[in-house]
Amino acid sequence: MNHRIQFIFICVQIFYLSFLFAAENEYQFEIITTRNGLSDNDIRAVTDDRYGFVWLATDEGFNRYDGYEVKNYNSNPFDTTALSGNRIWDIFKDQDGDVWALTDKGVDLYHYGKNSFQRFATASRPIFLTQDKEGLLWIATKNSGVYTIEKNTGNIVNYRFTPSDPYSISSNSFDENQCNPIVVDTSGNLWIGTTNGLNYYRKDKDFFTRFLSLEYYQNSISGNHINTLLIKDNNIYVGTSQGLDKINIGDLSITRLAGTSWISMLGTYSVKQLLDFGPNPTMNGFWMATTAGIVYYNATFDLFDDLMWDYIFGQNINKMYVDPSGNLWVDVLAFPGLTLFNTAVFFAQMGLVLDNNFKLLQPDKNGVLSETTEPSSFTNVKVNDLYFDEMNNMWVATRVGLNQKIKTTQNFKTENNLNGSNVSAVKIAPDNSIWAAHENGVDQLSEDGQVIKQFTADPTNANSLLNKETGPLAILNDGRVWAASQSLGATLINPTAKTYQRFYEFIDETSGSKLQGKVNSIFQEYVKNQNGPNYENIWFATTAGIIKCTMPEHTENAPKFSVYKYEDNVQNDYLSRPSAILRDLETGELWVGTESTGLFRIKMENSSRYVNDRQIKYEKIELVKHYIIDKNDPKSFSSNSVNTIVSDVNNNIWIGTSGEGLFRYNRENDNFDRWSIDNGLPSATVVSILSDNSGGIWFGTRRGIARLHADGSVRVFDNSDGLPADIFNARAVDINDNGMLYFGSVQGLTRVNPSEITINEIMPKLAINLIETIDYEGNRNFIEFTNNQLSIDHQVQTLNINFVGLSFNKSAKNRYQYTLDNYLNNWVDNGTNRTVTFQRLEPDDYTFQFRASNNDGIWNNNPYTIGVRVKPPIWKTWYAYTFYFFAIIGLSASGFYGVDRLRRKSLENKRKDHELAEAREFQLRMIAKKIPDYEGMDIKAFMRTSTEVGGDYYDFFELEDGSFYAVCGDATGHGSQSGMMVSITKAGLAGIESNSPDDILNRLNKVVRRVDTGRLRMSLSVCIFKNDKLYISAAAMPPAYLYSAETQSAEEIEIRNLPLGGLENEQFELVEKSFSKGDVLVLLSDGLPEAPDLEGNLLDYQPVMDCIEKTAHLGAAQVKQALIDLADDWLGGSKNPDDITFIVFEKQPDEDKKAQKELEEKDYKKVAQA
């Protein structure tokens, strides 16, 4: 009975383990090639270092990959800190996690903080590198013996064969076909296998004991060409082309195993590689690669046996690898690719081999590995190396690139059978069929995506859709479908009867009132009528008002409409272009969102009126509440434009808006919680919302799809997750009975099953990519950060730190935060940007820290820390202060001169004050005397000078064709120095005749260069407006901000160039943008975004951009005032330390601007007074 139970248990265990292997995700790979930055596609070796960087050995140099980009390192015979050779044969990772490159000329150690190499030359090419227990490195070379290197001291020793010395190594030769020719035993001594004999090196005796093959002497090794070595259980196993030997480390006795303990089924005993079973506690032994397959040794039973599988048994094995789970990966000579043997059942059942425990992975024509059922040798894509890093990433080095296993596959799948691409609506029918509306009509698909029926418009056939451009959908309980047109009206489709009812307009059956409008959304509710038949209410939110459509259960009855039209002279803003409607199941009220007048709660009240002495009963709308922004209440509803309103499984009300993000209604307090970009939203425009079966909230935006978790965190999905587009359409979302979610985008319909989404739980590793400084001449200099400390001179203008979170899984979605202790008081969200810039740090000691999240928002909260020291000028050093001390003592003896010195200092201060006043007056004379009046353009300008006069400047120049260009600039320095720089710039501009901003800057740069201004420089933006276009170029200026009236969003125009007077041959970039009616452009200096509050925190650029985006639709004057208010609120009454200057341009419709001129003149007087 016990044996039967045991047998059943074993069978269940085998079935379970086999099922797990079969149920594993498919092995999918992506390839990295020269197109991604590799110096060569033929990769000989791959490994990572302690920081997480992946290193690749190629014939064209050493490559470092960080998940974003590849950095190439090449040799330079004239630079001893560069690689010693470009041809890298192998890579070794030492006990400290540092990497060594094996080149033609020796081995090179990479120094992380110095970004350089330390060379160790060898007389012939190194073949193999390893490290003993004491940290000493051992190098086997092609034909110059063995070298040792002490890493800390750099001492190098060469051990060579000496014919006259029997205690020298037996041979100087090694070859690249050997596998692990040097191993360290449990005593710390070394075993070294050459091409002519085995050597035992006693470190305490410092001599070699040789083991050679003697033909007629059994107590010798089986062959002199040593292929592989393995230390196991106080024995060393020696693999040769003639067999396998075991040497007892204690007494050095030799046992030949080939033909005795190991009987080959094919009579072949050539051993190429020995490999321990790896991280597995249930079975002790090792793998043996031979020219006739794989043999395994079970140490528990002292048993050798062949691994019996069709595509391994009898095959010449190139190489074997063991992954962190103990699985075996095999490179077979006969065909390219890899064979995976899942060892779970094998180890659990002491050697049981099942066919379904194997997988074949072969490269396609592009070199990308994928699963196959039959091996093929159609391609010569050889696998050179396989590596698993500490984050369980799998890397396969091949002749045509680097394969990386995709750990998290794309979660979203796109429906490919639609007749259109711009999916404006999606609805799921009770049978889980999919109805999708698009620019070519309506499609009905089966749950698996096959076409059932396609509906379109035919102008010659009334029994068709009203228009082919179709919008919102509603599926009725009786199977009929409402399909709204994207222009006017809607069509009622009866798929069963194949009939269409077109409604160009909707007529109120009670009043006879007619309504025509585009249907923005449809809300449907099922009503159980106790006094009659049940029915459905269909609510249409249209551009002209709201329509209530009562649909009787029987299809032969016509729909009945109640019309609620918007009228200008009536207080019914809730009917002004409503965009979304929802019934609140708890209160029975209706929520109505509009395109421009905000959010409303309304209720339907029964009423009546008499017509010709006949009482007519009807429903009228009563306003319950209009939700508008309250600046004193952060929980108020702050958007005028509502895209969608939905309720989740808990009857929570969610509202998606344009520009203000996502809101959730709090019933108890009658207010709202809000999620914005600051809370992780990918976009401030939320167009669709859906609750999944687990209560998770999903929403489509203009920058992908996001999921809100119960803890308030947001996970974002983008193109890397399989989305067909970034922009999703309003309210185009639904869920089927199986929990599958569907989203309509401008490029197709996509679906996702939330239960199948996996989360990457592995935190990224943190490292510094590069630290550099930029001086006043624009020269870039690499800065060493050895021991995570760096030091820079006080004269450094700019410090750039480029950092990285290493996860290698959709790295573009990794996010970053940083801080600089002694400069910043909190952590700054850097988004996905991996670079931070600090300008003109004062001499002091700082601590820079950064942290990163992976693609799924898992943060590494153990920040990377690096010390930053800005060295003071020589007159502020300790030895300078010592000199001052003794100088003061000496001068104190001449104290009677003090009164005269004070008098001179007072006069000097008065002179400086007078000079400062003149500089401020000069600066105001340099700016435009009057804001120009150009037809169709509203221009507002503002300047507030600082205490020291910062050198800001703006002006306007008219061109011969009637167009004009504007400039906004900032000169370095203060007072008269900056004034001089501005005057040079103004004079230069006056003498340049050009209508291209980049040409203006190129020519102006040469003018400034010809004037000896020392270290003074001029930053300048130049913008020209022509024919609904703007052309802009800039020299080291902050970004400009362009607001589009069409998209109701602002974008940043950042142009990276050096300031004027930097490099003589600097070429300035030109950017062209459309500039239509209602669009707004803002040019500004760095005075506003870099303004400090009372605690020293800088305002930053994002709040400026947000302010512009929120107010630009109100016009240039409102943007100007909002930016002034922003500056005043942030400064808190303190004086701005740098000039604050900006110009606002608004493209206006053609209209009378006399009133505008008067206002501009008043604004200019205020600016001049400031």
mmCIF file with all atom_site columns, N, CA and C in Angstrom, residues 21 52 109 193 271 297 342 362 387 401 486 492 550 585 691 714 760 807 875 887 970 1067 1123 1167:
data_model
loop_
_atom_site.group_PDB
_atom_site.id
_atom_site.type_symbol
_atom_site.label_atom_id
_atom_site.label_alt_id
_atom_site.label_comp_id
_atom_site.label_asym_id
_atom_site.label_entity_id
_atom_site.label_seq_id
_atom_site.pdbx_PDB_ins_code
_atom_site.Cartn_x
_atom_site.Cartn_y
_atom_site.Cartn_z
_atom_site.occupancy
_atom_site.B_iso_or_equiv
_atom_site.pdbx_formal_charge
_atom_site.auth_seq_id
_atom_site.auth_comp_id
_atom_site.auth_asym_id
_atom_site.auth_atom_id
_atom_site.pdbx_PDB_model_num
ATOM 1  N N  . PHE A 1 21   ? 6.490   23.555 -16.483 1.00 0.00 ? 21   PHE A N  1
ATOM 2  C CA . PHE A 1 21   ? 7.419   23.869 -17.569 1.00 0.00 ? 21   PHE A CA 1
ATOM 3  C C  . PHE A 1 21   ? 6.671   24.163 -18.864 1.00 0.00 ? 21   PHE A C  1
ATOM 4  N N  . GLY A 1 52   ? 25.826  46.951 -12.633 1.00 0.00 ? 52   GLY A N  1
ATOM 5  C CA . GLY A 1 52   ? 24.697  46.517 -13.438 1.00 0.00 ? 52   GLY A CA 1
ATOM 6  C C  . GLY A 1 52   ? 24.872  46.740 -14.919 1.00 0.00 ? 52   GLY A C  1
ATOM 7  N N  . LEU A 1 109  ? 41.903  46.373 -17.183 1.00 0.00 ? 109  LEU A N  1
ATOM 8  C CA . LEU A 1 109  ? 40.945  46.553 -16.091 1.00 0.00 ? 109  LEU A CA 1
ATOM 9  C C  . LEU A 1 109  ? 40.238  47.887 -16.267 1.00 0.00 ? 109  LEU A C  1
ATOM 10 N N  . GLY A 1 193  ? 45.650  23.249 -16.448 1.00 0.00 ? 193  GLY A N  1
ATOM 11 C CA . GLY A 1 193  ? 45.729  22.311 -17.558 1.00 0.00 ? 193  GLY A CA 1
ATOM 12 C C  . GLY A 1 193  ? 46.214  22.991 -18.817 1.00 0.00 ? 193  GLY A C  1
ATOM 13 N N  . VAL A 1 271  ? 36.108  14.332 -23.859 1.00 0.00 ? 271  VAL A N  1
ATOM 14 C CA . VAL A 1 271  ? 35.414  15.240 -22.948 1.00 0.00 ? 271  VAL A CA 1
ATOM 15 C C  . VAL A 1 271  ? 35.825  16.676 -23.272 1.00 0.00 ? 271  VAL A C  1
ATOM 16 N N  . TYR A 1 297  ? 26.856  12.814 -14.261 1.00 0.00 ? 297  TYR A N  1
ATOM 17 C CA . TYR A 1 297  ? 27.389  11.986 -13.180 1.00 0.00 ? 297  TYR A CA 1
ATOM 18 C C  . TYR A 1 297  ? 26.547  12.216 -11.933 1.00 0.00 ? 297  TYR A C  1
ATOM 19 N N  . ASN A 1 342  ? 14.854  21.616 -18.974 1.00 0.00 ? 342  ASN A N  1
ATOM 20 C CA . ASN A 1 342  ? 14.318  21.957 -17.664 1.00 0.00 ? 342  ASN A CA 1
ATOM 21 C C  . ASN A 1 342  ? 14.583  20.781 -16.728 1.00 0.00 ? 342  ASN A C  1
ATOM 22 N N  . GLN A 1 362  ? 15.933  28.659 -31.777 1.00 0.00 ? 362  GLN A N  1
ATOM 23 C CA . GLN A 1 362  ? 16.796  28.901 -32.930 1.00 0.00 ? 362  GLN A CA 1
ATOM 24 C C  . GLN A 1 362  ? 16.588  30.315 -33.457 1.00 0.00 ? 362  GLN A C  1
ATOM 25 N N  . TYR A 1 387  ? 24.655  34.427 -20.784 1.00 0.00 ? 387  TYR A N  1
ATOM 26 C CA . TYR A 1 387  ? 24.896  34.981 -19.451 1.00 0.00 ? 387  TYR A CA 1
ATOM 27 C C  . TYR A 1 387  ? 23.574  35.364 -18.792 1.00 0.00 ? 387  TYR A C  1
ATOM 28 N N  . GLY A 1 401  ? 24.452  39.714 -33.302 1.00 0.00 ? 401  GLY A N  1
ATOM 29 C CA . GLY A 1 401  ? 23.898  40.646 -32.331 1.00 0.00 ? 401  GLY A CA 1
ATOM 30 C C  . GLY A 1 401  ? 23.699  40.017 -30.965 1.00 0.00 ? 401  GLY A C  1
ATOM 31 N N  . GLN A 1 486  ? -20.765 61.234 -36.773 1.00 0.00 ? 486  GLN A N  1
ATOM 32 C CA . GLN A 1 486  ? -19.780 62.200 -36.279 1.00 0.00 ? 486  GLN A CA 1
ATOM 33 C C  . GLN A 1 486  ? -20.093 63.615 -36.755 1.00 0.00 ? 486  GLN A C  1
ATOM 34 N N  . LEU A 1 492  ? -30.497 54.058 -36.070 1.00 0.00 ? 492  LEU A N  1
ATOM 35 C CA . LEU A 1 492  ? -30.916 52.912 -35.255 1.00 0.00 ? 492  LEU A CA 1
ATOM 36 C C  . LEU A 1 492  ? -30.873 51.680 -36.146 1.00 0.00 ? 492  LEU A C  1
ATOM 37 N N  . THR A 1 550  ? -36.851 57.354 -25.080 1.00 0.00 ? 550  THR A N  1
ATOM 38 C CA . THR A 1 550  ? -37.474 56.214 -24.408 1.00 0.00 ? 550  THR A CA 1
ATOM 39 C C  . THR A 1 550  ? -37.703 55.111 -25.436 1.00 0.00 ? 550  THR A C  1
ATOM 40 N N  . LEU A 1 585  ? -26.778 56.308 -9.227  1.00 0.00 ? 585  LEU A N  1
ATOM 41 C CA . LEU A 1 585  ? -27.675 55.270 -8.725  1.00 0.00 ? 585  LEU A CA 1
ATOM 42 C C  . LEU A 1 585  ? -28.035 55.470 -7.261  1.00 0.00 ? 585  LEU A C  1
ATOM 43 N N  . SER A 1 691  ? -13.960 50.707 -14.989 1.00 0.00 ? 691  SER A N  1
ATOM 44 C CA . SER A 1 691  ? -13.656 49.923 -13.789 1.00 0.00 ? 691  SER A CA 1
ATOM 45 C C  . SER A 1 691  ? -13.588 48.452 -14.182 1.00 0.00 ? 691  SER A C  1
ATOM 46 N N  . VAL A 1 714  ? -0.191  54.969 -9.780  1.00 0.00 ? 714  VAL A N  1
ATOM 47 C CA . VAL A 1 714  ? -0.630  54.901 -11.170 1.00 0.00 ? 714  VAL A CA 1
ATOM 48 C C  . VAL A 1 714  ? 0.408   54.137 -11.979 1.00 0.00 ? 714  VAL A C  1
ATOM 49 N N  . ASN A 1 760  ? 6.781   43.785 -12.888 1.00 0.00 ? 760  ASN A N  1
ATOM 50 C CA . ASN A 1 760  ? 8.220   43.625 -12.720 1.00 0.00 ? 760  ASN A CA 1
ATOM 51 C C  . ASN A 1 760  ? 8.594   44.060 -11.297 1.00 0.00 ? 760  ASN A C  1
ATOM 52 N N  . SER A 1 807  ? 17.719  48.240 -15.413 1.00 0.00 ? 807  SER A N  1
ATOM 53 C CA . SER A 1 807  ? 16.775  47.127 -15.252 1.00 0.00 ? 807  SER A CA 1
ATOM 54 C C  . SER A 1 807  ? 16.619  46.331 -16.526 1.00 0.00 ? 807  SER A C  1
ATOM 55 N N  . TRP A 1 875  ? 41.595  83.018 -2.860  1.00 0.00 ? 875  TRP A N  1
ATOM 56 C CA . TRP A 1 875  ? 41.521  84.026 -1.790  1.00 0.00 ? 875  TRP A CA 1
ATOM 57 C C  . TRP A 1 875  ? 40.539  83.643 -0.684  1.00 0.00 ? 875  TRP A C  1
ATOM 58 N N  . ALA A 1 887  ? 48.316  89.569 8.050   1.00 0.00 ? 887  ALA A N  1
ATOM 59 C CA . ALA A 1 887  ? 48.295  90.886 7.403   1.00 0.00 ? 887  ALA A CA 1
ATOM 60 C C  . ALA A 1 887  ? 47.524  91.887 8.235   1.00 0.00 ? 887  ALA A C  1
ATOM 61 N N  . ASP A 1 970  ? 19.370  87.541 -22.558 1.00 0.00 ? 970  ASP A N  1
ATOM 62 C CA . ASP A 1 970  ? 19.914  87.669 -21.204 1.00 0.00 ? 970  ASP A CA 1
ATOM 63 C C  . ASP A 1 970  ? 21.422  87.713 -21.310 1.00 0.00 ? 970  ASP A C  1
ATOM 64 N N  . GLN A 1 1067 ? 26.784  76.605 -35.192 1.00 0.00 ? 1067 GLN A N  1
ATOM 65 C CA . GLN A 1 1067 ? 25.645  76.656 -36.113 1.00 0.00 ? 1067 GLN A CA 1
ATOM 66 C C  . GLN A 1 1067 ? 24.360  76.529 -35.303 1.00 0.00 ? 1067 GLN A C  1
ATOM 67 N N  . LEU A 1 1123 ? 1.454   84.948 -15.150 1.00 0.00 ? 1123 LEU A N  1
ATOM 68 C CA . LEU A 1 1123 ? 2.882   84.756 -14.908 1.00 0.00 ? 1123 LEU A CA 1
ATOM 69 C C  . LEU A 1 1123 ? 3.398   85.754 -13.872 1.00 0.00 ? 1123 LEU A C  1
ATOM 70 N N  . VAL A 1 1167 ? 5.396   98.690 -17.180 1.00 0.00 ? 1167 VAL A N  1
ATOM 71 C CA . VAL A 1 1167 ? 6.678   97.989 -17.310 1.00 0.00 ? 1167 VAL A CA 1
ATOM 72 C C  . VAL A 1 1167 ? 7.840   98.948 -17.134 1.00 0.00 ? 1167 VAL A C  1
#
